[in-house]
Coordinates of N, CA, C and O in Angstrom, one line a residue:
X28 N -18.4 -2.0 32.1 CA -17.8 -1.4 30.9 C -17.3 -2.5 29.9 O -16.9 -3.6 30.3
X29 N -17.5 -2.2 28.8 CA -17.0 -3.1 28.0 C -15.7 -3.5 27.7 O -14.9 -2.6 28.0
X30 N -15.1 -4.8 27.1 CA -13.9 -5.3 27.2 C -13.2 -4.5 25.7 O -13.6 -4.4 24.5
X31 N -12.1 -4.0 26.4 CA -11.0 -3.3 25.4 C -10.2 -4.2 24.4 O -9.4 -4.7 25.2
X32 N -10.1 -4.5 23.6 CA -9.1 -4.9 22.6 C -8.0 -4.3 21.7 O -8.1 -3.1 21.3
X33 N -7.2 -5.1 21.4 CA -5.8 -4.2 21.1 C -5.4 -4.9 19.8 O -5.8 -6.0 19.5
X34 N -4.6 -4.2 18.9 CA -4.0 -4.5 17.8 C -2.6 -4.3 17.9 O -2.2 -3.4 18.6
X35 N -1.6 -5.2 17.1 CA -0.5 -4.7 17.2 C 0.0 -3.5 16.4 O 1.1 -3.0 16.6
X36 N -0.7 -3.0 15.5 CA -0.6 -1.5 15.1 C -0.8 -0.5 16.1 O -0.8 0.7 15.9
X37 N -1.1 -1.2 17.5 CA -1.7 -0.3 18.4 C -2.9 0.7 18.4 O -3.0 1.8 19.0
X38 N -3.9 -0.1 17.5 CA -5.7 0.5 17.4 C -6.1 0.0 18.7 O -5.4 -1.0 19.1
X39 N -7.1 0.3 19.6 CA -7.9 -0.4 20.2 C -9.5 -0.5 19.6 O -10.1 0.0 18.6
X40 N -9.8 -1.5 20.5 CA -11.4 -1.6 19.6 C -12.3 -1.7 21.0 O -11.8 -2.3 22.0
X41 N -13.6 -1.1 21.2 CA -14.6 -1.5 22.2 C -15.5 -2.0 21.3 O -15.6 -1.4 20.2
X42 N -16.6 -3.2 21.8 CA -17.6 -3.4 21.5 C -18.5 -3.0 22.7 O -18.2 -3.2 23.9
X43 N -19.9 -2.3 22.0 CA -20.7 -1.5 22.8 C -22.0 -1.5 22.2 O -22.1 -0.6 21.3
X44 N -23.3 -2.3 22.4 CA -24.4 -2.4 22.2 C -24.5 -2.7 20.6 O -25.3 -2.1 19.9
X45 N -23.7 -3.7 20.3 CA -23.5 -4.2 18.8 C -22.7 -3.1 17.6 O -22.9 -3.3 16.4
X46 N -22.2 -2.4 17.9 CA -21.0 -1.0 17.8 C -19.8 -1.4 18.0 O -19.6 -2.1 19.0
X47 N -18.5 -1.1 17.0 CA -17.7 -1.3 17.3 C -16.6 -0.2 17.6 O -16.0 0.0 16.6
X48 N -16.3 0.5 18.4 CA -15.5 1.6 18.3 C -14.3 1.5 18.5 O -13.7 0.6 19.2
X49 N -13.8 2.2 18.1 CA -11.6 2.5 17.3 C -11.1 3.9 17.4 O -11.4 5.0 16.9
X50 N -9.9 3.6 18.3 CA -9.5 4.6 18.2 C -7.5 4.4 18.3 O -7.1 3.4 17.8
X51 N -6.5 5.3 18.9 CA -5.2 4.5 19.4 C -5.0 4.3 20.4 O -5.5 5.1 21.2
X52 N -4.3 3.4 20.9 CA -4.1 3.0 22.6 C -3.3 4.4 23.1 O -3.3 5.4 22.3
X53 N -2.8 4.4 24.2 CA -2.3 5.3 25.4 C -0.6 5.6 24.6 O 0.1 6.5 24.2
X54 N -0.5 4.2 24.9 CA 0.7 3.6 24.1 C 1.6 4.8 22.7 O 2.6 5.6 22.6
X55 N 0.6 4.3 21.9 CA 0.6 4.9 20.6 C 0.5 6.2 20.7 O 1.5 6.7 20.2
X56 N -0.3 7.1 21.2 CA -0.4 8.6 21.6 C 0.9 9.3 21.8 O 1.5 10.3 21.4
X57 N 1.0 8.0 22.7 CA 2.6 9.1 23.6 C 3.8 8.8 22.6 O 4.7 9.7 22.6
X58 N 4.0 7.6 21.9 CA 5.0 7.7 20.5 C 4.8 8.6 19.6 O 5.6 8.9 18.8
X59 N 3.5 9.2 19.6 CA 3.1 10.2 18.3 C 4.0 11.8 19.1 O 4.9 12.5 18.4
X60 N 3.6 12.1 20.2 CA 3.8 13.4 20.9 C 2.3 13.7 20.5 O 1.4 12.8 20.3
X61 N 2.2 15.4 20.6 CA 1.8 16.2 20.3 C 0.6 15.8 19.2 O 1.2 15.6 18.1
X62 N -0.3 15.7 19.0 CA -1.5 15.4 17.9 C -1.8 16.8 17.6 O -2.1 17.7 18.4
X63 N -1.5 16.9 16.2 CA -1.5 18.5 15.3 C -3.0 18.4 14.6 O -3.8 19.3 14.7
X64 N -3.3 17.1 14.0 CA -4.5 16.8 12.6 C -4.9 15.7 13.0 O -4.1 14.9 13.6
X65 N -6.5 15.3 12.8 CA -6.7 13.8 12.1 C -7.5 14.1 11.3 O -8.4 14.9 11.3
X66 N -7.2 13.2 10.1 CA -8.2 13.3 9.0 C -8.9 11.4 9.4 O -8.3 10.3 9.4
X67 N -10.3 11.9 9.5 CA -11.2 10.5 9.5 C -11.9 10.5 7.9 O -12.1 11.3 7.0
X68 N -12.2 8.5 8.3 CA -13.3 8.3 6.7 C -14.5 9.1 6.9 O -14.5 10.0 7.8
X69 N -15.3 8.8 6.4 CA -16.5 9.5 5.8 C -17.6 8.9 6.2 O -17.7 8.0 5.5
X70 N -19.0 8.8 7.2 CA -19.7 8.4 7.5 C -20.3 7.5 6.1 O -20.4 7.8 4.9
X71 N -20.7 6.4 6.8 CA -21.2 5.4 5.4 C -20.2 4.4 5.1 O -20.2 3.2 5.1
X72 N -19.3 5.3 5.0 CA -17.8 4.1 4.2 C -17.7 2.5 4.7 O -17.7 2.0 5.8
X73 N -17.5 2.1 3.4 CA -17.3 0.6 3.8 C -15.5 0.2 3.6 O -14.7 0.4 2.7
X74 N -15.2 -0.4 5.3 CA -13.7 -0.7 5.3 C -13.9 -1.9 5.2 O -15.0 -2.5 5.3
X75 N -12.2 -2.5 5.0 CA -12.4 -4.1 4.9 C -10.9 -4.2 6.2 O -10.0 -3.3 6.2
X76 N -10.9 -5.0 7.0 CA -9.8 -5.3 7.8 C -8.5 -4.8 7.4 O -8.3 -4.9 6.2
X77 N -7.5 -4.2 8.1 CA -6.6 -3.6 7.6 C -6.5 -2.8 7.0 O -5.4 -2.3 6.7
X78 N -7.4 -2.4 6.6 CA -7.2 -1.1 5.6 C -7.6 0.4 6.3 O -8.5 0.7 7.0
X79 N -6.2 1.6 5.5 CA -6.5 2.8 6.5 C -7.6 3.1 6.7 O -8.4 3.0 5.8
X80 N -8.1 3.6 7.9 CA -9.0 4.2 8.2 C -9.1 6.2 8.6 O -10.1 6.8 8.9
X81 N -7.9 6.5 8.6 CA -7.2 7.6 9.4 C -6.1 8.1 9.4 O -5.2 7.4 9.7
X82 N -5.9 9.2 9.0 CA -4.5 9.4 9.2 C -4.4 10.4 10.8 O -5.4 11.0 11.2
X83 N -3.2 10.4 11.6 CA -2.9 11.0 12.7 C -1.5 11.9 12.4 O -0.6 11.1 12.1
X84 N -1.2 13.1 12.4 CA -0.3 13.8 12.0 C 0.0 14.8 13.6 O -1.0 15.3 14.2
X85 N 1.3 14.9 14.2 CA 1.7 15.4 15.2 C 2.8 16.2 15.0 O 3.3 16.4 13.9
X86 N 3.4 16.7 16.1 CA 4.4 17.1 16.2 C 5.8 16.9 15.3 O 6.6 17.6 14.6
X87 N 5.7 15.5 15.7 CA 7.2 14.1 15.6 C 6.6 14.0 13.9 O 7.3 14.4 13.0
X88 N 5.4 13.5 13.6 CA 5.4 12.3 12.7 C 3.8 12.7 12.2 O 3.0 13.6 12.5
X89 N 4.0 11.9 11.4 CA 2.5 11.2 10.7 C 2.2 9.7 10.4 O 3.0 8.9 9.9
X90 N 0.8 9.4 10.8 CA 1.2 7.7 11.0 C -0.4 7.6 11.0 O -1.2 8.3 11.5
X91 N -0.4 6.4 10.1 CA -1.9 5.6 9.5 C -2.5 5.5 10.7 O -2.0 5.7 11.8
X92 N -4.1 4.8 10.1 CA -5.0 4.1 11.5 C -5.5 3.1 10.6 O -6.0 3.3 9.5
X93 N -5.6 2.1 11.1 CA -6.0 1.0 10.2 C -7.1 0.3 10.9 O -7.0 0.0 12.1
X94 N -8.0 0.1 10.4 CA -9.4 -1.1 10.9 C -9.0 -2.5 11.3 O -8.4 -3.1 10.5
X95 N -9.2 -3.1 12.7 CA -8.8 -4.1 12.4 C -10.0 -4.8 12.6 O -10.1 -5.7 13.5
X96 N -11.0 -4.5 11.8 CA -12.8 -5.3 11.5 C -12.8 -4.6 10.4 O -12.3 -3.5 10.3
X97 N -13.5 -5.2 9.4 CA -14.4 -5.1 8.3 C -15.8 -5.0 8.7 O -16.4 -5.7 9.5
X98 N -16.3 -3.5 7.8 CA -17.9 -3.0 7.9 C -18.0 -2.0 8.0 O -16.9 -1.5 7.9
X99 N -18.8 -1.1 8.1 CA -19.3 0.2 7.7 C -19.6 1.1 9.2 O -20.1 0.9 10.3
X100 N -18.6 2.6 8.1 CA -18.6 3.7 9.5 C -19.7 4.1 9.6 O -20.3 4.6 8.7
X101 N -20.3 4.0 10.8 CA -22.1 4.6 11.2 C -21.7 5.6 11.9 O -22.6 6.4 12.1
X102 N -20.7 6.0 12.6 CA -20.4 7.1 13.0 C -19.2 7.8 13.2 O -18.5 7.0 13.8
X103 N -18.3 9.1 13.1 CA -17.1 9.6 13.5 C -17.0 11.0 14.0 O -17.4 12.1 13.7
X104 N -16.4 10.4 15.1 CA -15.7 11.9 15.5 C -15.5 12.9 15.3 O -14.3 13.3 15.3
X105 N -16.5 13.7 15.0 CA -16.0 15.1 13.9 C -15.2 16.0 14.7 O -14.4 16.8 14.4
X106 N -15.9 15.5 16.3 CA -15.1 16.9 16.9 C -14.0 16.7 17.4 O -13.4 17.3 18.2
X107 N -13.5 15.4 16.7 CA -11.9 15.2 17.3 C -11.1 16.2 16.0 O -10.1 16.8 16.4
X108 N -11.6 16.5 14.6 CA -11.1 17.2 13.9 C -10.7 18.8 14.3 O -9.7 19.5 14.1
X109 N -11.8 18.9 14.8 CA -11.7 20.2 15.5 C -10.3 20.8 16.8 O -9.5 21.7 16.8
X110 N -10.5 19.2 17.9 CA -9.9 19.0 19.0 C -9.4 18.3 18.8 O -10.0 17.3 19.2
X111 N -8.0 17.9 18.1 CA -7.0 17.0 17.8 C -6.2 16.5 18.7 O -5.6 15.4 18.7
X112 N -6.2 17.6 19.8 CA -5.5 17.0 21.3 C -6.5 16.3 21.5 O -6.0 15.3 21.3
X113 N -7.6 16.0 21.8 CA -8.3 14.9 22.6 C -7.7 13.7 22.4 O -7.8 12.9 23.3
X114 N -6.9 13.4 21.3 CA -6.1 11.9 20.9 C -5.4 11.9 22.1 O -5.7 10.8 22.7
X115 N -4.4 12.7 22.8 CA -3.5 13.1 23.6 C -4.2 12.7 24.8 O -4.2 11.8 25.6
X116 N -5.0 13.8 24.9 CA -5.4 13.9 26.6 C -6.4 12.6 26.9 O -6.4 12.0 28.0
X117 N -6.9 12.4 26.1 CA -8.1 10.8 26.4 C -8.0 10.3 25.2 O -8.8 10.8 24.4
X118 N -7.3 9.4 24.8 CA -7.7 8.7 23.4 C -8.6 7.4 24.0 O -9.2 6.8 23.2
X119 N -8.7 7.1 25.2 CA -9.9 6.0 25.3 C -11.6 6.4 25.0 O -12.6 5.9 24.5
X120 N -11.3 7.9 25.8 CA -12.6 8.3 25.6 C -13.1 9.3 24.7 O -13.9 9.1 23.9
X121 N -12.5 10.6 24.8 CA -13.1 11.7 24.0 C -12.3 11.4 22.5 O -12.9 11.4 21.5
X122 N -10.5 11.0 22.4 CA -10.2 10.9 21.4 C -10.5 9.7 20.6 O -9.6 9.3 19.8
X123 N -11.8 9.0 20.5 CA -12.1 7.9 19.3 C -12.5 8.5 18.6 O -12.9 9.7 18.6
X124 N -12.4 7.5 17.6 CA -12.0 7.6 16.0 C -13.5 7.4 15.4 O -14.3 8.3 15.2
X125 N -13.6 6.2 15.3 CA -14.8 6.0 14.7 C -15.7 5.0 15.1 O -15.1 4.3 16.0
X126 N -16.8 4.7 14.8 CA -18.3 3.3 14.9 C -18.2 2.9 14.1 O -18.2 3.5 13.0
X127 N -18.1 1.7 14.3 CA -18.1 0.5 12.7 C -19.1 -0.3 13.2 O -19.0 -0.9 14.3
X128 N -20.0 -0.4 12.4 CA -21.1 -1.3 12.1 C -20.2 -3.0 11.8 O -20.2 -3.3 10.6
X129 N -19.4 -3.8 12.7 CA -18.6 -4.6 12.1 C -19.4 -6.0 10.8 O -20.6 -6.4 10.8
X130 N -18.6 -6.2 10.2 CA -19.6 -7.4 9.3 C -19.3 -8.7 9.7 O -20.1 -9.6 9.3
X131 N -18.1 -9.3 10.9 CA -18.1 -10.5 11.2 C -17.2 -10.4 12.2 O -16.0 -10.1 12.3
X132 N -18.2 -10.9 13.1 CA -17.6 -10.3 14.9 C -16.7 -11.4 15.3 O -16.5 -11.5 16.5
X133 N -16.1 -12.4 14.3 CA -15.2 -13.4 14.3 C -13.7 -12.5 14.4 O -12.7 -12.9 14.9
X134 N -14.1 -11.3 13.9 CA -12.3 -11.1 13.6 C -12.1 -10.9 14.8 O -11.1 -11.4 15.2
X135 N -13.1 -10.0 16.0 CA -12.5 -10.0 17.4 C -11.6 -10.8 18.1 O -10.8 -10.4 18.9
X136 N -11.7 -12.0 17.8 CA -11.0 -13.1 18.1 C -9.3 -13.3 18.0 O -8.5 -13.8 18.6
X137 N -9.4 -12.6 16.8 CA -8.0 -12.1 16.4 C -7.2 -11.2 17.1 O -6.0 -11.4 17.1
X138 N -7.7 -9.9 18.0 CA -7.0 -9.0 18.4 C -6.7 -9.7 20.0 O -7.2 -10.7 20.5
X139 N -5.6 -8.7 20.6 CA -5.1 -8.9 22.0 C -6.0 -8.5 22.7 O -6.5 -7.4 22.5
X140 N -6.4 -9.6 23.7 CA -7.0 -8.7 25.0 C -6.1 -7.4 26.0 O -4.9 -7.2 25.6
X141 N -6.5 -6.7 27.0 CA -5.6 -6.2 27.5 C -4.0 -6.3 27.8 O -3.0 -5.7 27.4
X142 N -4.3 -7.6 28.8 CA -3.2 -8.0 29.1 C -2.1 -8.5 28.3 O -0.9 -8.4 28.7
X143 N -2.3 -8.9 27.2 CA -1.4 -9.6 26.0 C -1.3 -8.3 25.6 O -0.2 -8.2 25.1
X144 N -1.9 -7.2 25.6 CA -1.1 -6.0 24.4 C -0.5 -5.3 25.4 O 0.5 -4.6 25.0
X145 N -0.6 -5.3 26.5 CA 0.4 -4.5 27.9 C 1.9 -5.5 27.9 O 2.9 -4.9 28.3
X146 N 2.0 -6.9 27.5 CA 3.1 -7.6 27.5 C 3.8 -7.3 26.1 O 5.0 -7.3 26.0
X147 N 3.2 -7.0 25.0 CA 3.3 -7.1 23.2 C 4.4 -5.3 23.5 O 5.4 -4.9 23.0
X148 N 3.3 -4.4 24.7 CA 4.1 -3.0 24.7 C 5.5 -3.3 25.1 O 6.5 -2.7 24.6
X149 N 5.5 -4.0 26.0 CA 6.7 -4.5 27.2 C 8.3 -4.5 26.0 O 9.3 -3.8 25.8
X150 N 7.6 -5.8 25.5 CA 8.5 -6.1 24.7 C 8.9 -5.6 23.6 O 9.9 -6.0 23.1
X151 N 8.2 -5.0 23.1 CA 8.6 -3.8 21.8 C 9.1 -2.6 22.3 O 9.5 -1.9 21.4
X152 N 9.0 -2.2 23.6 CA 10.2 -1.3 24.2 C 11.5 -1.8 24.5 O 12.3 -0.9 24.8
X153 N 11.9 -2.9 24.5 CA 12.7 -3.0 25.0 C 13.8 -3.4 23.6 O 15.0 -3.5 23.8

């Protein structure tokens, strides 16, 4: 399986057959509650790092999704629009976000591996 990466906004990222896919950690889910909506970009769209990609609207809150790669959505989740709890029940698997065609696979280098974003959770709970 491919290696998981983490952002401190709490995005995860997989890379998968030169695909980048995004969605929220476990983490992030369970601070949201309840996932009511997501509104995704638009197949095609070109993001640049940081910039929203997503809004997630729940129960509690409403709260951005941000890219943390620059490059273009080749694919999204339509049926999470439908099934907004999938964010909830699996956000590793059924609830992702989007495929980004990334434009420079340097920025990976930037995000936490597992373990460093399981220590980054530790301590931002406490």
């Amino acid at each position: 399986m491919a290696c998981l990466k983490f952002t401190k906004s709490h995005e995860w990222v997989r890379v998968e057959e030169g695909l980048v896919t995004i969605g929220i950690s476990e983490y992030a889910q369970r601070q949201l509650g309840d996932v009511v909506f997501v509104e995704l970009p638009s197949k095609g769209a070109k993001v640049s790092k940081g910039s929203q990609i997503g809004t997630i609207e729940s129960t509690k809150t409403a709260s951005e999704v941000y890219t943390p790669l620059s490059g273009e959505v080749v694919e999204v989740n339509e049926d999470l629009v439908n099934n907004p709890q999938w964010v909830n029940e699996s956000p590793l698997e059924k609830g992702w976000m989007i495929k980004l065609k990334a434009e420079d696979s340097s920025e990976l280098d930037e995000l936490m591996e597992e373990s460093q974003y399981k220590a980054f959770v530790e301590e931002e709970s406490h």
